[in-house]
XYZ file of C-alpha atoms in Angstrom:
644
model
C -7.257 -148.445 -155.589
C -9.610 -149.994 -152.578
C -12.174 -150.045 -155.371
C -10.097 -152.821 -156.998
C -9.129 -154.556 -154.612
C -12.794 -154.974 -153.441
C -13.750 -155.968 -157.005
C -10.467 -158.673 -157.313
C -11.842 -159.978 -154.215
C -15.039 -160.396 -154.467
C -14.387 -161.480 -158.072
C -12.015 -164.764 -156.701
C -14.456 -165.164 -153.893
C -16.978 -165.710 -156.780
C -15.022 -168.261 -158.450
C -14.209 -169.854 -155.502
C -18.084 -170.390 -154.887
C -18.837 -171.853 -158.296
C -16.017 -174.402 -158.325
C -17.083 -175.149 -155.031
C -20.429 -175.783 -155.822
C -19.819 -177.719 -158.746
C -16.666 -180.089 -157.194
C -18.202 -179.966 -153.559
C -21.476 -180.123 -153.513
C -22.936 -181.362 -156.923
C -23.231 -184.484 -158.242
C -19.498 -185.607 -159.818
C -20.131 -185.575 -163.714
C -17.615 -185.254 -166.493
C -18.165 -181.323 -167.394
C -18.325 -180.013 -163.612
C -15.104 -177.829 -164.363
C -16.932 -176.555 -167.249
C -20.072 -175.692 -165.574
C -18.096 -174.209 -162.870
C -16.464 -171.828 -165.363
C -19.809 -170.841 -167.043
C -21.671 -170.274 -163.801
C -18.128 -167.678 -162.625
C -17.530 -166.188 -165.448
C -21.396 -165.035 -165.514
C -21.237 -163.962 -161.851
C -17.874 -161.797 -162.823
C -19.427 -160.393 -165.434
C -22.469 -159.591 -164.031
C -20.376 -157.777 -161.072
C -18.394 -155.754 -163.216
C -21.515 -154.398 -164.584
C -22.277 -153.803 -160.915
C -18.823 -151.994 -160.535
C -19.609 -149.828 -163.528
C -16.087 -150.627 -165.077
C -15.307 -148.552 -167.976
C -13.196 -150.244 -171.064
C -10.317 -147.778 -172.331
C -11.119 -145.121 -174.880
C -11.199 -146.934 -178.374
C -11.182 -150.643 -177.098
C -14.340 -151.818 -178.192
C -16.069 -148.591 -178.741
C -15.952 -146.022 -181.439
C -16.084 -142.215 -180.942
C -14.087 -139.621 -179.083
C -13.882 -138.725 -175.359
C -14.238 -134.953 -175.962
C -17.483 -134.087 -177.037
C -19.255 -130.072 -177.985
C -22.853 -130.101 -176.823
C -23.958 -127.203 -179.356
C -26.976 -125.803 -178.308
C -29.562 -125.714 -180.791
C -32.224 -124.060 -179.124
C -34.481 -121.539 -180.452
C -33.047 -118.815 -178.753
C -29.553 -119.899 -180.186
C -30.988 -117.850 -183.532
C -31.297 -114.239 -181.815
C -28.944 -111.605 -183.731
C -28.767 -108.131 -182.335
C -29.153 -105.804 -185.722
C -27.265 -107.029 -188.263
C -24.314 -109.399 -186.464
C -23.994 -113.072 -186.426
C -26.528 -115.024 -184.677
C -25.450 -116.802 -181.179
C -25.884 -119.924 -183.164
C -23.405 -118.810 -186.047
C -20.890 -117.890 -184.020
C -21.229 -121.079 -182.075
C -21.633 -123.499 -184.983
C -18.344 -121.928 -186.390
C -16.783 -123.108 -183.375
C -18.246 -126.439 -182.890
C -16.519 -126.766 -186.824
C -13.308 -126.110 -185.526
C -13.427 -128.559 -182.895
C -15.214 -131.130 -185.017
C -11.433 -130.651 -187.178
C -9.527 -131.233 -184.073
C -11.337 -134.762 -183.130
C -14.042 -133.404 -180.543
C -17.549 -135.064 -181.272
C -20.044 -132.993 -181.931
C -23.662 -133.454 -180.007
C -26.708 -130.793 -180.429
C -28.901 -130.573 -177.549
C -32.204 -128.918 -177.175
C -34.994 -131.120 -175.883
C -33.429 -134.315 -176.892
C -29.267 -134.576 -177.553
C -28.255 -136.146 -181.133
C -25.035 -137.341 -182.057
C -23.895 -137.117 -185.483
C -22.119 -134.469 -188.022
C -23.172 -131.556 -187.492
C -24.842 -130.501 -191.347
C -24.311 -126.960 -193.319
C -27.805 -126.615 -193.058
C -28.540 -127.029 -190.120
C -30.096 -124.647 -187.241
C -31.658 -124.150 -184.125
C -35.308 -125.315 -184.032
C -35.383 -126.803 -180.694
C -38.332 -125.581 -178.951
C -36.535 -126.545 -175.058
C -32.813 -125.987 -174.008
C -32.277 -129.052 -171.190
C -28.580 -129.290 -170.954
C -28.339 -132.001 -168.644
C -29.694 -135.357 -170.375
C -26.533 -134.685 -172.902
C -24.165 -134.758 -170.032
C -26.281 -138.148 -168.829
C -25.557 -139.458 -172.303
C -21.985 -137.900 -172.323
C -20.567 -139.811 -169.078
C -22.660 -142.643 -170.525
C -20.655 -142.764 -173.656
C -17.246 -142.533 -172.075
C -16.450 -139.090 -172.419
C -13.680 -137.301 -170.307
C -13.807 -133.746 -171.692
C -17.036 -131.762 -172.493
C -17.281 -128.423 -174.157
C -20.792 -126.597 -174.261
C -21.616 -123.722 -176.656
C -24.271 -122.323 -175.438
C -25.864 -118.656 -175.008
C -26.237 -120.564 -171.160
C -30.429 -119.921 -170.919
C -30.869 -122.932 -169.954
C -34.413 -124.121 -168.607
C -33.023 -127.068 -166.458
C -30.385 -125.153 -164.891
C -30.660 -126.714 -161.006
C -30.692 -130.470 -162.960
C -27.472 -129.724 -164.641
C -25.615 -128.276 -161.465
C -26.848 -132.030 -160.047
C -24.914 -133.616 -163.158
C -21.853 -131.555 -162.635
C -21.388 -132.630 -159.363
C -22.012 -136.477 -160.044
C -20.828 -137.079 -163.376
C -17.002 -137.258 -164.027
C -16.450 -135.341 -166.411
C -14.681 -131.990 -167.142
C -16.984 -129.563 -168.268
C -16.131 -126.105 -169.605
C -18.815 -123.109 -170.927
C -17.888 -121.349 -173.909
C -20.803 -118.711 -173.536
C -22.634 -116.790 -177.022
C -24.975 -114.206 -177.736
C -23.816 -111.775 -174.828
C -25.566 -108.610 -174.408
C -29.050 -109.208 -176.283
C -31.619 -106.619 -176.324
C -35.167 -108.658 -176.225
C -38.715 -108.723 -174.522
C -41.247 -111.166 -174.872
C -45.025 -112.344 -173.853
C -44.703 -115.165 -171.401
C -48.691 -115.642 -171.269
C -51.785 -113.921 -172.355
C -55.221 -114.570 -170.908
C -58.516 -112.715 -171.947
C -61.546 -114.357 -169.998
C -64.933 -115.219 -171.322
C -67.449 -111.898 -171.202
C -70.622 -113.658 -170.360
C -72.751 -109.906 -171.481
C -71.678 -108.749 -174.802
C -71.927 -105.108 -173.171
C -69.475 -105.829 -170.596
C -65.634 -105.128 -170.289
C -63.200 -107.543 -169.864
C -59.427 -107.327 -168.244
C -56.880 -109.113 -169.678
C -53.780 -110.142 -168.597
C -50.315 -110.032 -170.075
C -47.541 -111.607 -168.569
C -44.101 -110.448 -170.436
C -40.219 -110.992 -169.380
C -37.237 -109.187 -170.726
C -33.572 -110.840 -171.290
C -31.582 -107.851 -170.723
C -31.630 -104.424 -168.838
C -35.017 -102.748 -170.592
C -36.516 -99.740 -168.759
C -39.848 -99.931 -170.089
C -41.857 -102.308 -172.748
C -44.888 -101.375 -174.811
C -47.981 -103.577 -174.353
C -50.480 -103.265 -177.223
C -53.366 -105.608 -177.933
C -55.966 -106.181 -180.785
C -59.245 -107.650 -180.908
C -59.657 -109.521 -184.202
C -56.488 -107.727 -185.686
C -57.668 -104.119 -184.754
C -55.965 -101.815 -181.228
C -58.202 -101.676 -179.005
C -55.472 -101.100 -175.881
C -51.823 -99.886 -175.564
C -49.853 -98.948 -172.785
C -46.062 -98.392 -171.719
C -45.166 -99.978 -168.328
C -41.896 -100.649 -166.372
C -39.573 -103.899 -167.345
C -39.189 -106.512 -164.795
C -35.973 -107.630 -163.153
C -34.092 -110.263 -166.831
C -35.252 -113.429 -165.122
C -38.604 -112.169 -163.146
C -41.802 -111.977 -164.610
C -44.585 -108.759 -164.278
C -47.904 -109.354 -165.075
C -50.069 -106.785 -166.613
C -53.791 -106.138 -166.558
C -55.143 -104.424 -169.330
C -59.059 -102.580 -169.921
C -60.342 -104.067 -173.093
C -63.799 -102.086 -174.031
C -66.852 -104.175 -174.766
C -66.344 -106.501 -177.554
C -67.747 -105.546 -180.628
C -69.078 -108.712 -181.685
C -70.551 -111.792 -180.287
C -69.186 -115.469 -180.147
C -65.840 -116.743 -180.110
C -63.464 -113.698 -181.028
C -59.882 -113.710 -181.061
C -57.420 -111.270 -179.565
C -53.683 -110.630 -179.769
C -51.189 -109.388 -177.864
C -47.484 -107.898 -178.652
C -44.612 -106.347 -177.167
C -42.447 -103.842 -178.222
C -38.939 -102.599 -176.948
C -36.061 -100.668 -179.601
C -33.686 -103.251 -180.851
C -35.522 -105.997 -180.329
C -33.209 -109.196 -181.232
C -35.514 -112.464 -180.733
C -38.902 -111.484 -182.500
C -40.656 -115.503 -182.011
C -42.003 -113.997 -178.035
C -43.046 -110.804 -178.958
C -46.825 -112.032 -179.674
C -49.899 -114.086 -178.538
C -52.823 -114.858 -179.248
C -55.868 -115.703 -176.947
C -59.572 -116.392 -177.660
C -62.715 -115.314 -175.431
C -66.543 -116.340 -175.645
C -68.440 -113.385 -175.874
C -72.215 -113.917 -175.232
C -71.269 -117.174 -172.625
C -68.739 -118.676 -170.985
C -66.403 -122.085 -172.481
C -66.678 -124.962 -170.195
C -69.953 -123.844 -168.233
C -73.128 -125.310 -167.153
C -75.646 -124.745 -169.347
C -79.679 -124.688 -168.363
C -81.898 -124.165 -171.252
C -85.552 -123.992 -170.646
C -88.324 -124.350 -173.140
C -91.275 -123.827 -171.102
C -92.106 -121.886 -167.825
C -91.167 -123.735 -164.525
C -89.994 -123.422 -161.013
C -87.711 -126.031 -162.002
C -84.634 -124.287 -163.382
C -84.940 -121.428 -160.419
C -84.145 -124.293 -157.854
C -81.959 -126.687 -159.854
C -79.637 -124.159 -161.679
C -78.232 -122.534 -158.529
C -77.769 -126.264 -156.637
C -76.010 -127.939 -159.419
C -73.497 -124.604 -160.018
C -72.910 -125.216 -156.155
C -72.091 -128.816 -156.297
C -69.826 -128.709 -159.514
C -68.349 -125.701 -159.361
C -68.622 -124.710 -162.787
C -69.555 -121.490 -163.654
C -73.301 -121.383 -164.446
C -75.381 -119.672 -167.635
C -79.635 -120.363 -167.923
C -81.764 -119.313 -170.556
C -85.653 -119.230 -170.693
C -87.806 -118.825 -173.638
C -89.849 -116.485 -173.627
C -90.516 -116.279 -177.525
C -90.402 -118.426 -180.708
C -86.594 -117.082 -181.141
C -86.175 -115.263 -178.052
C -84.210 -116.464 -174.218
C -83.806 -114.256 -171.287
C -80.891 -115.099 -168.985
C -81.704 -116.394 -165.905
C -80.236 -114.778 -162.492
C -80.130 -111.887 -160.385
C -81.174 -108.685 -162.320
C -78.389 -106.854 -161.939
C -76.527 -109.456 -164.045
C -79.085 -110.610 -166.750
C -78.645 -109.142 -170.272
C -80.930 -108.105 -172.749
C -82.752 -111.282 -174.244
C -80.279 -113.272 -176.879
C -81.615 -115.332 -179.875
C -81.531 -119.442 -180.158
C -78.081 -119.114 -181.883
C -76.477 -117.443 -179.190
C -78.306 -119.826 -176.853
C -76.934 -123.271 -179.498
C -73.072 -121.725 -178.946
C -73.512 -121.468 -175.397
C -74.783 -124.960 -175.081
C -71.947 -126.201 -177.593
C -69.325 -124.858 -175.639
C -71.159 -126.878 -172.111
C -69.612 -128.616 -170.200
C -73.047 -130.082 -169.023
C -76.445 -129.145 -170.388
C -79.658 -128.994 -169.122
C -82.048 -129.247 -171.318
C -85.875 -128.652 -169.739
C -89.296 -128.888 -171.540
C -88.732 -130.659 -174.004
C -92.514 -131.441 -175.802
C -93.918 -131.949 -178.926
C -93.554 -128.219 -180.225
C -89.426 -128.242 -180.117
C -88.110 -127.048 -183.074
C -85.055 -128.263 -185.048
C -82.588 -126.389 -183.120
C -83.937 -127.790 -179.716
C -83.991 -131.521 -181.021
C -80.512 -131.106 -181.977
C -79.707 -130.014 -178.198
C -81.632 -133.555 -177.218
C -79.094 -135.439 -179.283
C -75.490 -133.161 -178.764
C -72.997 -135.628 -177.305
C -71.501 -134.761 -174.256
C -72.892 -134.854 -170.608
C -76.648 -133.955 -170.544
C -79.908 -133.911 -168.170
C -82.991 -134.048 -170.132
C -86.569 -133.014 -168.867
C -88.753 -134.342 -171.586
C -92.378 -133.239 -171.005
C -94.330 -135.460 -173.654
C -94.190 -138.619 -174.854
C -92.397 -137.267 -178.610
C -89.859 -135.364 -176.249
C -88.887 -138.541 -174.149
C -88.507 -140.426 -177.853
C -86.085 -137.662 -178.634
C -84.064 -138.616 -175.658
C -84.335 -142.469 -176.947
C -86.510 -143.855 -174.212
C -90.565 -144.485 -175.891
C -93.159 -143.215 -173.384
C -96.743 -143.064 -173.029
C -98.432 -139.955 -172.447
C -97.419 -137.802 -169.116
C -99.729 -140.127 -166.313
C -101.281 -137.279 -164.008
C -101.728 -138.507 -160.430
C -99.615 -137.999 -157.317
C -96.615 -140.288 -157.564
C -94.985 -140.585 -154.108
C -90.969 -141.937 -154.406
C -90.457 -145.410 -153.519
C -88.435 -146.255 -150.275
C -86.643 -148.902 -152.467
C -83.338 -147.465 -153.655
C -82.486 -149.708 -156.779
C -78.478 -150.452 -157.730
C -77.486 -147.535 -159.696
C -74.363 -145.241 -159.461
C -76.243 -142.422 -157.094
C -77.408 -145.372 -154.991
C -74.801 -144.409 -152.610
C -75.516 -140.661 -152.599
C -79.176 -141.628 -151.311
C -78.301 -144.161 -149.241
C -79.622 -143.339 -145.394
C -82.107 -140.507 -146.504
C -85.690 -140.222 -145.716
C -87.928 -140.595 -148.788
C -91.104 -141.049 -146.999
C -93.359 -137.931 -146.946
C -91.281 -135.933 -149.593
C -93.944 -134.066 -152.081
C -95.464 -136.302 -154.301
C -94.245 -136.035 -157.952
C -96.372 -135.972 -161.127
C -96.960 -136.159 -165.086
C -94.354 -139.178 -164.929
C -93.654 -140.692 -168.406
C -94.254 -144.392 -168.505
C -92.131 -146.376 -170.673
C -93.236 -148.502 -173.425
C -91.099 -151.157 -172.614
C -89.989 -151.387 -169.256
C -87.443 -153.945 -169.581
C -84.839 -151.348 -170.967
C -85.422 -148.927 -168.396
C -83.533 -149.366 -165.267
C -84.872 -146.235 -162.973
C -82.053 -144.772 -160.473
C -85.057 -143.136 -158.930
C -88.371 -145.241 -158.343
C -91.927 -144.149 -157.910
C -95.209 -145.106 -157.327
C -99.035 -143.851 -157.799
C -100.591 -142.676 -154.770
C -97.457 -144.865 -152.933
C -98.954 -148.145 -153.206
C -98.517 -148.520 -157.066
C -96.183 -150.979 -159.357
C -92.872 -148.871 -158.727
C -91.941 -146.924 -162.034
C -88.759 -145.320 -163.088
C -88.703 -141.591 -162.451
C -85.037 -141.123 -163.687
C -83.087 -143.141 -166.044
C -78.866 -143.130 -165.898
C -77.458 -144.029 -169.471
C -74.402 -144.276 -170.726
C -74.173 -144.218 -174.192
C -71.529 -143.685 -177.080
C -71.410 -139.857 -177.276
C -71.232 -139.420 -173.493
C -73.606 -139.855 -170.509
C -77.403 -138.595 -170.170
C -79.856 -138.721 -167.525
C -83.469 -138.323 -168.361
C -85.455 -137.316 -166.002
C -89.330 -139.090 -166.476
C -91.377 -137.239 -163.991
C -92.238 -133.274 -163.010
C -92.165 -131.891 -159.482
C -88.827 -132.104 -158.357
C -88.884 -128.464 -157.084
C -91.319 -129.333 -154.894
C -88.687 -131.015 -152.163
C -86.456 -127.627 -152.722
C -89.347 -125.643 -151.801
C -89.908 -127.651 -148.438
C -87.687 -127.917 -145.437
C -88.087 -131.450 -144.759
C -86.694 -132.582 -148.966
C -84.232 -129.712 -149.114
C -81.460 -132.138 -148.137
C -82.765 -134.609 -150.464
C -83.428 -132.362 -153.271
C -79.595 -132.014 -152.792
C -78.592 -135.206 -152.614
C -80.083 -136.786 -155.392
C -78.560 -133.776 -158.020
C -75.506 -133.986 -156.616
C -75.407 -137.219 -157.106
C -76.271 -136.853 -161.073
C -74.019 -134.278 -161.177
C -71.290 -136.214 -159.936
C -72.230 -139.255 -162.183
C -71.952 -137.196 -165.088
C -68.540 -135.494 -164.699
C -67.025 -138.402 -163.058
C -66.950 -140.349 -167.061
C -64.769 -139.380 -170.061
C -65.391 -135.814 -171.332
C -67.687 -136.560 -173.927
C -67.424 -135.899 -177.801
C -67.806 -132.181 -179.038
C -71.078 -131.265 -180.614
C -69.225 -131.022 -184.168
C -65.822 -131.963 -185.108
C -63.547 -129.298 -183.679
C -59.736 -128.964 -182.577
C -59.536 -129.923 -178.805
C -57.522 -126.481 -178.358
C -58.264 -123.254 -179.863
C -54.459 -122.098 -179.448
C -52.156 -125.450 -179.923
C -48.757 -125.017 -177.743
C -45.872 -124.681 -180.362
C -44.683 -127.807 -181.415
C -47.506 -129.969 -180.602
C -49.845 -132.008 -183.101
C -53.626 -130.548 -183.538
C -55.762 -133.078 -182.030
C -59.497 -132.956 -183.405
C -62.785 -133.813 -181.396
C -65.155 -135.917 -183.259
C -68.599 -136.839 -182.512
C -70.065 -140.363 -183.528
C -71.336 -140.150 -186.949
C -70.754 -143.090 -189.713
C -71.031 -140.461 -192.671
C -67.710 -139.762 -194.410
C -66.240 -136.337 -193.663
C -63.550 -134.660 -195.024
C -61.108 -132.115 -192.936
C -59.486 -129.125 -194.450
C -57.091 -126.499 -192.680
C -56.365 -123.619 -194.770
C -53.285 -121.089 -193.795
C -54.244 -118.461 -195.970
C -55.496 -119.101 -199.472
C -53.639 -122.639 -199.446
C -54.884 -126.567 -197.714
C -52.086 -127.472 -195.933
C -54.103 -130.163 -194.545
C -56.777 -132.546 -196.495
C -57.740 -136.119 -194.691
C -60.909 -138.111 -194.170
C -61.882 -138.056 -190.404
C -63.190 -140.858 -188.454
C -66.311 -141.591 -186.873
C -65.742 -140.886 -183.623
C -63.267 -140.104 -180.637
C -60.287 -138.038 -181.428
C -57.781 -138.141 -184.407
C -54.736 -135.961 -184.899
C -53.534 -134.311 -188.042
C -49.758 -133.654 -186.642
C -47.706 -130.700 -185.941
C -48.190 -127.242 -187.708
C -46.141 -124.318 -188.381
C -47.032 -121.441 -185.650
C -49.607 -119.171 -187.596
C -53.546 -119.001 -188.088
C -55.687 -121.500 -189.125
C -59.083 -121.699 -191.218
C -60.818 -124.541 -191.472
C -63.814 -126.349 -192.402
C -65.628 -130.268 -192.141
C -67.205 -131.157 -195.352
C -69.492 -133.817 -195.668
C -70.074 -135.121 -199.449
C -69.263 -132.589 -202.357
C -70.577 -129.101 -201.109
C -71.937 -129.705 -197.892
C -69.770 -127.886 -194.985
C -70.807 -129.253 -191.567
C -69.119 -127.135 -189.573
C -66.318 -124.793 -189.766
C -64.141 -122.520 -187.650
C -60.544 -121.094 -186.920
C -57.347 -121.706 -184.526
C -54.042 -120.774 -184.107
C -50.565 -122.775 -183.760
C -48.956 -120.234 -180.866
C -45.371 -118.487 -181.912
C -45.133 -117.814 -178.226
C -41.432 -119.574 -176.348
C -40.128 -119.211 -173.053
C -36.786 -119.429 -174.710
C -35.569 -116.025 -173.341
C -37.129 -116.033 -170.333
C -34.311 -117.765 -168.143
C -31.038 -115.289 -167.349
C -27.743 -116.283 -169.165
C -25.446 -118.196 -166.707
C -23.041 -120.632 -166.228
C -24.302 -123.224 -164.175
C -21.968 -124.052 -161.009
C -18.890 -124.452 -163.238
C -16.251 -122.205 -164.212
C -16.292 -120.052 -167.798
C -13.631 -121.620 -170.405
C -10.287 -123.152 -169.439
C -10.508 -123.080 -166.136
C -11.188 -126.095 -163.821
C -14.260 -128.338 -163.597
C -16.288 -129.296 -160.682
C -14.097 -130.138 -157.634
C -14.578 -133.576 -156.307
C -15.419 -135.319 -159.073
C -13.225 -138.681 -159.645
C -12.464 -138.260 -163.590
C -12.130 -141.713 -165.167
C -11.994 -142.570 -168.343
C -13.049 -144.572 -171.106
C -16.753 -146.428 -171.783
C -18.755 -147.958 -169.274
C -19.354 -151.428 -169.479
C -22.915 -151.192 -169.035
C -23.778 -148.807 -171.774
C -22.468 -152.437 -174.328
C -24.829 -154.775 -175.618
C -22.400 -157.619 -175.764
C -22.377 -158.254 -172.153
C -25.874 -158.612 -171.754
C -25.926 -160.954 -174.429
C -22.777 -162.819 -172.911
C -24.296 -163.219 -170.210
C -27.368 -164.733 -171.584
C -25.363 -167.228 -173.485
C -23.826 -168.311 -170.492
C -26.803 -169.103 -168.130
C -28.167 -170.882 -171.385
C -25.057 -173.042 -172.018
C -24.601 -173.895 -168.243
C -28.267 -174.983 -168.568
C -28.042 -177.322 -171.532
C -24.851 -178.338 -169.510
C -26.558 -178.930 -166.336
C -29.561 -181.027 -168.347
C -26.983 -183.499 -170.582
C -24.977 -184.575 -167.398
C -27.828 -185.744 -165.675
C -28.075 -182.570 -163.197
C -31.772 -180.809 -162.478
């Protein structure tokens, strides 16, 4: 009642104000009763909007004030042997109330109003119960009814609604009693030595009392562990490691995961799948060396301590053979250049040192990958391959210049000593200065025209620094450029990561396991040829587009399962090729059955919630649009009796 009488006054005291304004204080003109209406009846209006008045049930609106929210969740379709699903039962239900004049709304990760079909069932991938009682008390309703097997991920967000909205809200709960367990996560990590043993992790949860769950995974479809441990706590979560014996291939190999319990009655969580690098590690920083140096023992460690990334080196030491570079206790046997070229496709930066005249095919392509690079080119035809035309390596002593020229590590170098670090030498000239603008400068015998010892670019596929002198390892290797030495790499470093991740080195899916429910997004690197994409489930295309030249493109949501598929460019020629899954894996049944902070069936909602009914005002278009109409007519009022 004092909510009324608040809104009656301040309505007249409104009113009072515009004919006020209009008969007091305005010019006198014909229409000033007129305008005087216009300019209250908008304020009313928009005050009652304020007020969030509700019109009565059926005046103005269509639709009923008792609505079912029927979840349609995936975990709605669990059946424990052979009985009726939670959602069977519940859809039966929702039917009967449909009959008796209840409006039926399915909720999952989005509510939708409408009839509910024969056909229909539960696909939703989240259960969020609380934006349907949002659009509920929007909509004017008084009574709600939710069928629901109550595992509901937004459960804390829902007990907020209950308690705000005014509505009366009763559980009718399905699916009691359901035997299940499921994975929650699976994680095997990268095994940098083929000969090595890995530990993976399985995280499972269970939905109902379970003593014990069996844990078995494959590698590439074949046991390789299995082991029985206790069931957590229905709503906890255990984690189990698990030995995995040394892969028995190389590359990127896939592994799976399932659980197992008697009766099982939701089989979508029982599996995962997870891939692992064997050979190298995804995402790492990647030093490849053509040529003896002490350049990749200093720089290697120093740039794994300033990024942070996990850190793989290779040096030739044959026409196809590498030895990893480290401590001995952790270097391998020596791998071949196709282990090194997955390593390096997988990078997220590469180093790519010694690069001459006698690089092979395999080694130019590294010089051209997209992505974020530093390139030591040794020779004028290895500088062309990183698209800057040298000279000849110029032999001398070339001492850095104390100039720091504008570039992006200008402020990394900025207060440093650079007089009387070791000279440098064998710098690469280029044959057209103009394009080059060095981040580093130096000069012969420090007196010299100042030349660019390291060039910053930033360029379509990602961003490269080339580096167009020798002798950097010299400052590392004395105390008083140690700190410089530093400085400057961590600088580049930074540059390089601090851009867009760059294109991948062929066209590839972003993610090797897509979350359910998600579109496949592709990498692409620049390339004007025409391509063609095909994803195979099985013996069938389910997917067959032309790809673009560059950037990303998606090909839209897949069915959970396994994926081949392959780039082709022209009739028979396959570019590259490769495999991914669409995960099964749902945290449906992880959250514990219960009703959130309101009472089971027939009993009484919520206490302290003011119930009133009928639609709000607010959720109408017509008094927006009366409103509108209003300021507009009082205008073209205001403007044809002479008023500003």
């Amino acid at each position: 009642m004092i909510r009324w009488i608040l809104l009656l006054a301040l309505a007249a005291g409104l009113v009072a104000y515009s004919f006020w304004l209009y008969l007091r204080f305005e010019i006198a003109v014909p229409a000033a009763k007129w305008l005087a209406a216009a300019r209250a009846a908008t304020l009313v209006l928009a005050l009652l909007l304020l007020f969030d008045v509700r019109l009565p049930a059926g005046g103005g609106g269509s639709g009923s004030d008792e609505w079912v929210l029927l979840d349609a969740s995936l975990s709605m379709g669990a059946a424990p042997g052979g009985a009726a699903s939670a959602w069977e039962q519940a859809s039966a239900r929702a039917r009967e109330l449909e009959r008796d004049g209840w409006q039926v709304v399915t909720f999952g990760a989005e509510a939708e109003v409408g009839t509910l079909e024969d056909d229909a069932g539960p696909d939703a991938l989240r259960s969020l119960l609380a934006p349907a009682l949002d659009r509920a008390g929007e909509a004017g309703a008084r009574r709600v009814r939710v069928l629901s097997d109550l595992r509901l991920e937004d459960a804390v967000a829902v007990r907020s609604a209950l308690t705000a909205l005014p509505l009366e809200v009763e559980f009718e709960r399905f699916g009691d009693d359901l035997v299940n367990a499921g994975i929650s996560r699976f994680d095997v990590p990268d095994v940098a030595r083929p000969s090595s043993s890995a530990r993976a992790e399985v995280e499972i949860h269970v939905a109902s009392a379970v003593d014990s769950v069996t844990v078995s995974v494959f590698e590439e479809g074949a046991p390789v562990a299995e082991l029985r441990v206790p069931a957590p706590t229905p709503g906890l979560r255990a984690r189990i490691p698990v030995d995995l014996p040394p892969p028995r291939t190389t590359g990127r190999v896939r592994y799976s995961a399932s659980v197992a319990v008697p009766g099982d009655a939701f089989p979508s969580d029982d599996g995962a799948v997870a891939y692992a690098s064997v050979g190298h590690e995804e995402g790492a920083l990647v030093l490849v060396s053509l040529r003896a140096d002490w350049e990749p023992r200093h720089l290697l460690p120093l740039l794994g301590d300033v990024t942070g990334l996990p850190t793989l080196g290779y040096l030739r030491v044959g026409p196809d053979a590498f030895v990893p570079m480290g401590r001995a206790l952790d270097r391998g046997v020596p791998v071949d250049s196709a282990s090194v070229r997955r390593a390096a496709a997988d990078a997220t930066l590469l180093v790519l040192h010694g690069l001459g005249a006698d690089a092979d095919a395999w080694a130019r392509s590294l010089a051209s990958r997209p992505g974020r690079s530093v390139l030591f080119p040794t020779a004028a035809a290895g500088a062309a391959l990183t698209g800057i035309p040298t000279g000849e390596p110029r032999q001398g002593e070339w001492y850095v210049s104390g100039d720091i020229p504008t570039s992006p590590i200008a402020g990394t170098l900025a207060g440093v000593a650079l007089q009387g670090l070791p000279p440098l030498s064998d710098v690469l000239l280029p044959i057209d200065p103009a394009r080059v603008r060095g981040a580093l400068l130096v000069q012969l015998r420090g007196a010299g025209t100042p030349e660019a010892a390291l060039q910053l670019d930033e360029r379509p596929g990602g961003r490269v620094a080339v580096v167009l002198a020798s002798g950097f390892w010299r400052w590392a290797a004395r105390e008083n450029g140690r700190d410089v030495y530093r400085r400057l790499w961590s600088g580049v470093a930074g540059w390089l990561l601090s851009g867009e991740g760059g294109a991948a080195l062929e066209p590839r899916p972003t993610q090797w396991i897509v979350p359910r429910g998600e579109p496949v997004v592709w990498s692409l690197p620049v390339d004007s040829t025409a391509r063609r994409l095909v994803v195979s489930a099985g013996d069938s295309a389910v997917v067959d587009v032309p790809l673009a030249n560059e950037g990303s493109q998606s090909t839209g949501v897949l069915p959970p399962g396994s994926y081949a598929y392959r780039v082709e460019r022209g009739a028979d020629e396959v570019i590259a090729s490769g495999r991914f899954d669409v995960a099964e894996t749902t945290l449906e049944m992880a959250p514990v059955a219960a009703v959130p902070g309101a009472s089971e069936a027939g009993e009484t909602p919520a206490a302290g919630v003011e119930q009133r009914p009928g639609s709000p005002l607010r959720t109408r278009s017509w008094p927006y649009l009366l409103i509108i109409g209003l300021l507009c007519a009082e205008w073209i009022g205001r403007r044809r009796s002479g008023l500003r």
